[in-house]
Tab-separated table of C-alpha atoms in Angstrom:
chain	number	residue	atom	x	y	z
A	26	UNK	CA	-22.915	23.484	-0.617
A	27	UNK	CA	-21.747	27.133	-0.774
A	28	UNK	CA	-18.673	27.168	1.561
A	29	UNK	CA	-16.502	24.576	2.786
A	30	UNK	CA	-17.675	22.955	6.106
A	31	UNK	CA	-15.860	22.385	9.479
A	32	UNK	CA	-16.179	19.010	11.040
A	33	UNK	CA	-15.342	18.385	15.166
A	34	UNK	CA	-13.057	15.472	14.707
A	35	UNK	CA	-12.831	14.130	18.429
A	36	UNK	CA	-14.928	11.377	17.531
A	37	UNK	CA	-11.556	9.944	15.982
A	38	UNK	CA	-8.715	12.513	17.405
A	39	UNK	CA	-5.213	11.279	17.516
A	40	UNK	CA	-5.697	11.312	21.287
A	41	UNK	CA	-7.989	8.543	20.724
A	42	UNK	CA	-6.543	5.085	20.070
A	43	UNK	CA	-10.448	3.906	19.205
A	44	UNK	CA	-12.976	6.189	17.814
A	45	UNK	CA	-16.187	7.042	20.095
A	46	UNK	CA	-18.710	5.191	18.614
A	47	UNK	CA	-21.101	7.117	20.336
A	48	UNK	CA	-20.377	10.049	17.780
A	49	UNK	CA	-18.436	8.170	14.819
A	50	UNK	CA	-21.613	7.976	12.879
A	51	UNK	CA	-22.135	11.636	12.796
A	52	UNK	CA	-18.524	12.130	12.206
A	53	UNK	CA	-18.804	9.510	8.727
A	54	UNK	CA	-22.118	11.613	7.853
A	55	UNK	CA	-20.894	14.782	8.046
A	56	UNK	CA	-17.606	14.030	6.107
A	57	UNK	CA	-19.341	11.947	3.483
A	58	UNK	CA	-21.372	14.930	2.987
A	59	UNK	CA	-18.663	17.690	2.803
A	60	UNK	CA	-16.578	14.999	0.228
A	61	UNK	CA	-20.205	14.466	-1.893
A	62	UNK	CA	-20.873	18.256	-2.135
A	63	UNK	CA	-18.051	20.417	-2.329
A	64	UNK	CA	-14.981	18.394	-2.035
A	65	UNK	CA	-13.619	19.812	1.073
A	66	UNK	CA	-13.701	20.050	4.450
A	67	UNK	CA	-11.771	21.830	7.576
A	68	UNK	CA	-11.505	19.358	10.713
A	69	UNK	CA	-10.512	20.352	14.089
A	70	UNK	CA	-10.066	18.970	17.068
A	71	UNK	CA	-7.483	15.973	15.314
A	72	UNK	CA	-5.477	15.659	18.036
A	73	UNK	CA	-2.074	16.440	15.592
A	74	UNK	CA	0.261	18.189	17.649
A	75	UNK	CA	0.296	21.975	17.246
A	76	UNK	CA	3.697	22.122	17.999
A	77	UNK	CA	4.379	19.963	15.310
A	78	UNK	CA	2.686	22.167	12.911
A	79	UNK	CA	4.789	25.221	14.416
A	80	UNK	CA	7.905	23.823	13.920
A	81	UNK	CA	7.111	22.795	10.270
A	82	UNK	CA	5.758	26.089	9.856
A	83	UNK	CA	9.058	28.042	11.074
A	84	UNK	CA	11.616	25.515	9.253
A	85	UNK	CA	9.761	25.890	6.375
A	86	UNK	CA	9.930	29.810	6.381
A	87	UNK	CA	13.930	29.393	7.862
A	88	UNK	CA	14.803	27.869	4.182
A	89	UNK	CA	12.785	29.804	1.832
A	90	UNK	CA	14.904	32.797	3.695
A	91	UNK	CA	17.802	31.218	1.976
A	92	UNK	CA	19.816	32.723	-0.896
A	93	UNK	CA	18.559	31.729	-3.806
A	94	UNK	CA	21.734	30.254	-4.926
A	95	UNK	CA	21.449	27.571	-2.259
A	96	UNK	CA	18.290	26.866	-2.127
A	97	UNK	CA	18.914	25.821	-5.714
A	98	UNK	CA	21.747	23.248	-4.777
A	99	UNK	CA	18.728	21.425	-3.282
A	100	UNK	CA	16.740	21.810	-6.642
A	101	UNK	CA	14.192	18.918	-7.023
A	102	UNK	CA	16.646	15.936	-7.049
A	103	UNK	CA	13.866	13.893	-9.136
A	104	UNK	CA	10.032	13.761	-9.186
A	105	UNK	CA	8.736	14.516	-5.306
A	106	UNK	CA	11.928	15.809	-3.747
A	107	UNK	CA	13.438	18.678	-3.670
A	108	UNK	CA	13.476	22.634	-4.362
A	109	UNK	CA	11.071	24.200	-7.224
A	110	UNK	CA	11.811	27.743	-7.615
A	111	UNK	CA	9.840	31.101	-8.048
A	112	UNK	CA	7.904	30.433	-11.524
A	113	UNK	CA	9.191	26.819	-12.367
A	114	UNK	CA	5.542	25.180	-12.188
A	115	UNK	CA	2.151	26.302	-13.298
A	116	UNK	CA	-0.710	24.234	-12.186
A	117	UNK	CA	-2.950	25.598	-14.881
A	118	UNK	CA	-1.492	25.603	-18.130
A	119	UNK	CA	-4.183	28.410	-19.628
A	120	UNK	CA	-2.774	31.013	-17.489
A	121	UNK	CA	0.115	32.562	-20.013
A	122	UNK	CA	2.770	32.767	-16.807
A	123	UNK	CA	3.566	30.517	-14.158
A	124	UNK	CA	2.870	30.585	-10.751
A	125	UNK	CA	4.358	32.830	-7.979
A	126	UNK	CA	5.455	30.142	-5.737
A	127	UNK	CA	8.434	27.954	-4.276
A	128	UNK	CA	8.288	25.106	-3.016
A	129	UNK	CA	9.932	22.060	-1.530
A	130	UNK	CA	8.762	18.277	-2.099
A	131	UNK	CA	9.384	15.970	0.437
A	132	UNK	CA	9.537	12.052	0.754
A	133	UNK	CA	10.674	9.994	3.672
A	134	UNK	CA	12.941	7.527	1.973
A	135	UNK	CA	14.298	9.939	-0.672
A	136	UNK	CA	15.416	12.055	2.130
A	137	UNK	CA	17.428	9.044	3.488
A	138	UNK	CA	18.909	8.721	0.296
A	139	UNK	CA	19.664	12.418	-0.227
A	140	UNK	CA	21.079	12.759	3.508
A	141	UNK	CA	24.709	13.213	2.910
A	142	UNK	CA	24.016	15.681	0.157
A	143	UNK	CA	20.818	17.893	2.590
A	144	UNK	CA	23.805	17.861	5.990
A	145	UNK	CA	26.215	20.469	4.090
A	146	UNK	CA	23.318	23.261	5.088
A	147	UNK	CA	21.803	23.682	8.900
A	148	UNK	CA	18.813	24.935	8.001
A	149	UNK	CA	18.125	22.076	5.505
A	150	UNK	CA	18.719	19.167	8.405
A	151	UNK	CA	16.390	20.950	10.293
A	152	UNK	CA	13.529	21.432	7.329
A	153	UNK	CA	14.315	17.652	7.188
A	154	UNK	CA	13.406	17.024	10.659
A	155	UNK	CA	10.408	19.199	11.103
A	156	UNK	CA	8.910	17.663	7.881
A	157	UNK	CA	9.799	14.203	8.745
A	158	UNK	CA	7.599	14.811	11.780
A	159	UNK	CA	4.628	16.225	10.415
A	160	UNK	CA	4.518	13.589	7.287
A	161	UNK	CA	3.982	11.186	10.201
A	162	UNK	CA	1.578	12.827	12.405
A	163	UNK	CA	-0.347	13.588	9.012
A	164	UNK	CA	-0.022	9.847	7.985
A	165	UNK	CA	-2.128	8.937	11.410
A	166	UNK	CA	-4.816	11.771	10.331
A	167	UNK	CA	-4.856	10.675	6.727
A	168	UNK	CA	-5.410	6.938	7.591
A	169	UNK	CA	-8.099	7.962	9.776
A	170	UNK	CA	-9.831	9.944	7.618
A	171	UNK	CA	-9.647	7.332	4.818
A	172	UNK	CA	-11.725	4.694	6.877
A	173	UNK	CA	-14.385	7.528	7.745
A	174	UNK	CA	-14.691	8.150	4.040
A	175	UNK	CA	-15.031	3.687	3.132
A	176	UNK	CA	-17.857	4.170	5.803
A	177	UNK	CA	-19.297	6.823	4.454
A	178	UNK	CA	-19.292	4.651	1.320
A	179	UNK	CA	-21.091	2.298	2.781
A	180	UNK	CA	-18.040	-0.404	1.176
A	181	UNK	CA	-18.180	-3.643	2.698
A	182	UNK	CA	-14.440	-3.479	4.414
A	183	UNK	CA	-13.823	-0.109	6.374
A	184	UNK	CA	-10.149	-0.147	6.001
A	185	UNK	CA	-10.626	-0.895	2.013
A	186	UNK	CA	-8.880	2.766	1.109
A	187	UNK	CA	-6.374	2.423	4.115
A	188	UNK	CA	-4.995	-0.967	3.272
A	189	UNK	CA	-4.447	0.584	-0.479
A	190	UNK	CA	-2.371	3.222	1.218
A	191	UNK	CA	0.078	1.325	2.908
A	192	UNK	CA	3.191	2.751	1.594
A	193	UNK	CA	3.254	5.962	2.280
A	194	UNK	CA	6.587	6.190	2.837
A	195	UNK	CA	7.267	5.802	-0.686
A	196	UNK	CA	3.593	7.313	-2.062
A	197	UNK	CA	2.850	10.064	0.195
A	198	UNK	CA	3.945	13.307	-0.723
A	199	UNK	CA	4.456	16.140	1.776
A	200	UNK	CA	5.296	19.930	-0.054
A	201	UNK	CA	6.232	23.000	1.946
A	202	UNK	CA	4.769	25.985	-0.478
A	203	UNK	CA	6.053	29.050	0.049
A	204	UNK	CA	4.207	32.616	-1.910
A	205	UNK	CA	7.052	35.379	-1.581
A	206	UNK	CA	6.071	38.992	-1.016
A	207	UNK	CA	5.153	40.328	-3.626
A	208	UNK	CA	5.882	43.534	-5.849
A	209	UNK	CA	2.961	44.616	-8.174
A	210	UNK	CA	5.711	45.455	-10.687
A	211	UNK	CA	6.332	41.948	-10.585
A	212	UNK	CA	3.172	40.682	-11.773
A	213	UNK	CA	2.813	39.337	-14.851
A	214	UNK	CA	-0.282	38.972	-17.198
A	215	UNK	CA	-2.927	36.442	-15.845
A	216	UNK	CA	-0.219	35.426	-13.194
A	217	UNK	CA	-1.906	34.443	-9.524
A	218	UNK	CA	-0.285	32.576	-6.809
A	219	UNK	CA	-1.257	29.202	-7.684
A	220	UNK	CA	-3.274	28.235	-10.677
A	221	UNK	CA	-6.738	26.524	-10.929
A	222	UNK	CA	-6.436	22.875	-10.425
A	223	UNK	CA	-7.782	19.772	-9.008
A	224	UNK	CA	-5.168	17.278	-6.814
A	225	UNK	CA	-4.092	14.062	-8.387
A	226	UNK	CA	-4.460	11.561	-5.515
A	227	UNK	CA	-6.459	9.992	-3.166
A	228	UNK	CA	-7.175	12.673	-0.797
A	229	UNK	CA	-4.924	16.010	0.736
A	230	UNK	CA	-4.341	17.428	3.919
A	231	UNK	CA	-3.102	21.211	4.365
A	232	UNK	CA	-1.914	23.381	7.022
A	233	UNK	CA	-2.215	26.927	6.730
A	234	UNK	CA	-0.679	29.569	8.119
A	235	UNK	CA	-3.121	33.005	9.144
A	236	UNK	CA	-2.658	34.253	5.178
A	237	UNK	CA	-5.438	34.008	2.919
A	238	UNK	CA	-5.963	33.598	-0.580
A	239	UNK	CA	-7.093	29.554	-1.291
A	240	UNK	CA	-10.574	29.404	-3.009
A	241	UNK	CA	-12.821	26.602	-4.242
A	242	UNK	CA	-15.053	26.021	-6.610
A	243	UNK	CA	-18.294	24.888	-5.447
A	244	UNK	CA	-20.556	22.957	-7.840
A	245	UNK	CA	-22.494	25.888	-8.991
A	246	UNK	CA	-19.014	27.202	-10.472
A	247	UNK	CA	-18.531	30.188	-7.995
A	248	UNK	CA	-15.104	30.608	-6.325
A	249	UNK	CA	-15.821	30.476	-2.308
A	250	UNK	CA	-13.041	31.380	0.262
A	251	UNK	CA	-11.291	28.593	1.824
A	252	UNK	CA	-9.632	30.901	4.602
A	253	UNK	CA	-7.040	30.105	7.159
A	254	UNK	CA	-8.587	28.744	10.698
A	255	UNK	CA	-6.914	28.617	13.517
A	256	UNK	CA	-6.315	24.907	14.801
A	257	UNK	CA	-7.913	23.232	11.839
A	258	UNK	CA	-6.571	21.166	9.351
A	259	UNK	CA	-8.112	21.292	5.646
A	260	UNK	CA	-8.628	17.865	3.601
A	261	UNK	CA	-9.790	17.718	0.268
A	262	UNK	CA	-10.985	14.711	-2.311
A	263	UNK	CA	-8.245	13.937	-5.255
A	264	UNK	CA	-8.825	12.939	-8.857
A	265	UNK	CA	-8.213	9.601	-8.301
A	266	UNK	CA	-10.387	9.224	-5.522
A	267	UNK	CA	-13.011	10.715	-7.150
A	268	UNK	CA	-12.473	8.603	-10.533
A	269	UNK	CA	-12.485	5.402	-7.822
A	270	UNK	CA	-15.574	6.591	-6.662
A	271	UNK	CA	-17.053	6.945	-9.908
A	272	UNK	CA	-17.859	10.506	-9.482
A	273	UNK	CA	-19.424	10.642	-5.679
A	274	UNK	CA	-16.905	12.170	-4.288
A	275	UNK	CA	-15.548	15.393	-5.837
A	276	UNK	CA	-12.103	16.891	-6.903
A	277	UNK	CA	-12.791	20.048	-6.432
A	278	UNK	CA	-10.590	22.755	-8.053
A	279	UNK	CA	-9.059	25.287	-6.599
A	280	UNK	CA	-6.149	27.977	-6.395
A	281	UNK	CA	-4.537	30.834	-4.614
A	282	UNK	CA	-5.062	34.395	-5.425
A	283	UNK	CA	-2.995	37.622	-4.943
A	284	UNK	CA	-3.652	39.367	-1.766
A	285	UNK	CA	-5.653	42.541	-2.471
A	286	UNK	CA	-3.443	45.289	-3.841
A	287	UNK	CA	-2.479	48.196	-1.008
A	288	UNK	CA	-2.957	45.541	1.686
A	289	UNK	CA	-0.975	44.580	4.270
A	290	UNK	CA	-0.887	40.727	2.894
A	291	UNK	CA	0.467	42.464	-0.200
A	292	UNK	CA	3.894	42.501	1.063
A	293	UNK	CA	3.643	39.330	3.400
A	294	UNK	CA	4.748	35.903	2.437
A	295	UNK	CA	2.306	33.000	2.949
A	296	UNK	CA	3.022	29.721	4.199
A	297	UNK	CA	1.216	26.455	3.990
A	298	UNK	CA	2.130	22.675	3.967
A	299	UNK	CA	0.305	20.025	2.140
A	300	UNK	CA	0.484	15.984	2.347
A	301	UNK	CA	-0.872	14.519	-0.923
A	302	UNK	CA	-1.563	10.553	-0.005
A	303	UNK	CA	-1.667	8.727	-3.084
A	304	UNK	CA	-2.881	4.842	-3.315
A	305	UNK	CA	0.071	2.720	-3.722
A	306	UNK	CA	2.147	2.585	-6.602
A	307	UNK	CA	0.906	-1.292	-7.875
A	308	UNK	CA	-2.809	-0.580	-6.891
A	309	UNK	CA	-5.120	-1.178	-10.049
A	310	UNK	CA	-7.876	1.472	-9.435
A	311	UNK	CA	-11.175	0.554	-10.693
A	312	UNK	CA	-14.976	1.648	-10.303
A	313	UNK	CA	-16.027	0.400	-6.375
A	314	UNK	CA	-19.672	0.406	-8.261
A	315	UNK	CA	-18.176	-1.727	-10.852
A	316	UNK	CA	-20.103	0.429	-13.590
A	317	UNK	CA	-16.644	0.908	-15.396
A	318	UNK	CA	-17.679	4.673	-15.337
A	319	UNK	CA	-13.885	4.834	-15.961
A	320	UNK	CA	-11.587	2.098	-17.465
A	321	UNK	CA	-8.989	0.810	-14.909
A	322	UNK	CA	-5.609	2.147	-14.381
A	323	UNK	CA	-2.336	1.833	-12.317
A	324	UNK	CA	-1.960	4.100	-9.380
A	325	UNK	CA	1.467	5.195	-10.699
A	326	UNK	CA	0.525	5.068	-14.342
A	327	UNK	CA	-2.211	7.744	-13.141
A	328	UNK	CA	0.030	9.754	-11.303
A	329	UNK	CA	2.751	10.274	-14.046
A	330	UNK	CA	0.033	10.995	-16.534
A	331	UNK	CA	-0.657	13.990	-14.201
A	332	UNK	CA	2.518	14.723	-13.409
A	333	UNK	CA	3.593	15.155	-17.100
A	334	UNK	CA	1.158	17.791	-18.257
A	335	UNK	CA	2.782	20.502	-15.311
């Protein structure tokens, strides 16, 4: 496949509280499909609340306007909460310089636990709020999504990936990224806004705001656009999905590029927020085909062993 597809979710919107059987088939085809050929796949129609979205969207862009001073009080308290500044992370450790992004890492209960420390700053509470709200309308997608994909795999129990993602108020991962304006001065060698990479979980779900710049690479090796569309939501296959699957469904890698120099993007921030849903912590994840393409291994074992090469 040479671009990433969109799929009409109504079949199994939000608004729904039982899919349309009448189209669920197609829906599970076309999804299997997009998961088995390029990795992605843009769905509208979800039923998440647009407002929602908005209001993650503007909190989001309300703290990165911080100081950087205090947005560094918040600085990532441990692993998956927290501030990452400018620089701190790069996603693909070839490139010689980091990547030209912030970021913030959110997890339900580590909020809790943080919440006398996040009150001190107004625009923090709300971030808090507005990201609290999206991690659970994105929770409903995700879930959703994951028993279209067991059908599409044919597996014997449709809510086999769902009831391995029970605890995502612990597992699932929800990061406000933020790509400053930039400065070509600023620029350093080999430097883009986010480097080539493939997610570490079971699948992703990302919001985008109207700035370009995400690409994916397709199975022939070419870098296709992934651009922002309006009222869409883009989910993608993780590494340990695809090493559950035993290779049918694909990680693809991808990253975000610097606008084009002398454009108007050039000097615009971008925005996007992405939920990474990772199988629980205790879930042993082996080969569904049972070929032991890969040797089992904890979902949380997995997930550090990522974690520690960025």
């Amino acid at each position: 496949m040479e671009s990433v597809p969109i799929v009409d979710f109504s079949a199994y919107s939000l608004e729904k509280e039982l899919p349309d059987h009448a189209q669920l088939q197609t829906l599970v085809d076309e999804i299997h499909t997009a998961f088995t050929t390029i990795g992605f796949v843009y769905l509208k129609n979800t039923g998440c609340p647009q407002n929602v979205v908005e209001n993650a969207m503007r909190k989001s862009k309300e703290f990165f306007m911080l100081k950087e001073e205090t947005k560094l009080t918040f600085g990532s308290f441990n692993s998956d909460f927290g501030y990452i500044g400018t620089e701190q992370e790069g996603l693909n450790p070839e490139r010689s310089n980091k990547d030209l992004k912030e970021a913030f890492d959110f997890v339900p209960f580590k909020a809790e636990e943080a919440a006398s420390k996040l009150k001190v700053v107004p625009e923090v509470v709300d971030l808090m709020d507005a990201l609290g709200a999206i991690h659970v309308e994105g929770t409903k997608i995700m879930e959703r999504v994951l028993e279209i994909m067991a059908m599409g795999m044919k597996l014997e129990d449709p809510m086999f990936f769902v009831k391995r993602h029970q605890n995502f108020k612990r597992t699932g991962c929800l990061r406000s990224l933020h790509y400053p304006p930039l400065n070509i001065t600023d620029i350093k060698e080999q430097q883009i806004r986010c480097g080539e990479h493939s997610d570490y979980g079971g699948i992703t779900l990302l919001f985008q705001d109207d700035k370009g710049g995400l690409e994916v690479c397709n199975l022939d090796g070419e870098w296709v656009k992934a651009l922002p569309i309006e009222g869409t939501i883009l989910v993608n296959i993780g590494d340990l999905m695809q090493r559950w699957t035993s290779d049918r469904l694909i990680a693809a890698r991808h990253r975000v590029m610097l606008p084009p120099t002398g454009g108007t993007d050039q000097t615009a921030g971008r925005q996007s927020i992405a939920l990474f849903g990772y199988p629980d912590h205790q879930e042993i994840i082996e080969c569904l085909d049972g070929s032991n393409k890969y040797p089992p291994i904890g979902g949380l074992e997995y997930r550090n062993l990522k974690f520690s090469l960025t």
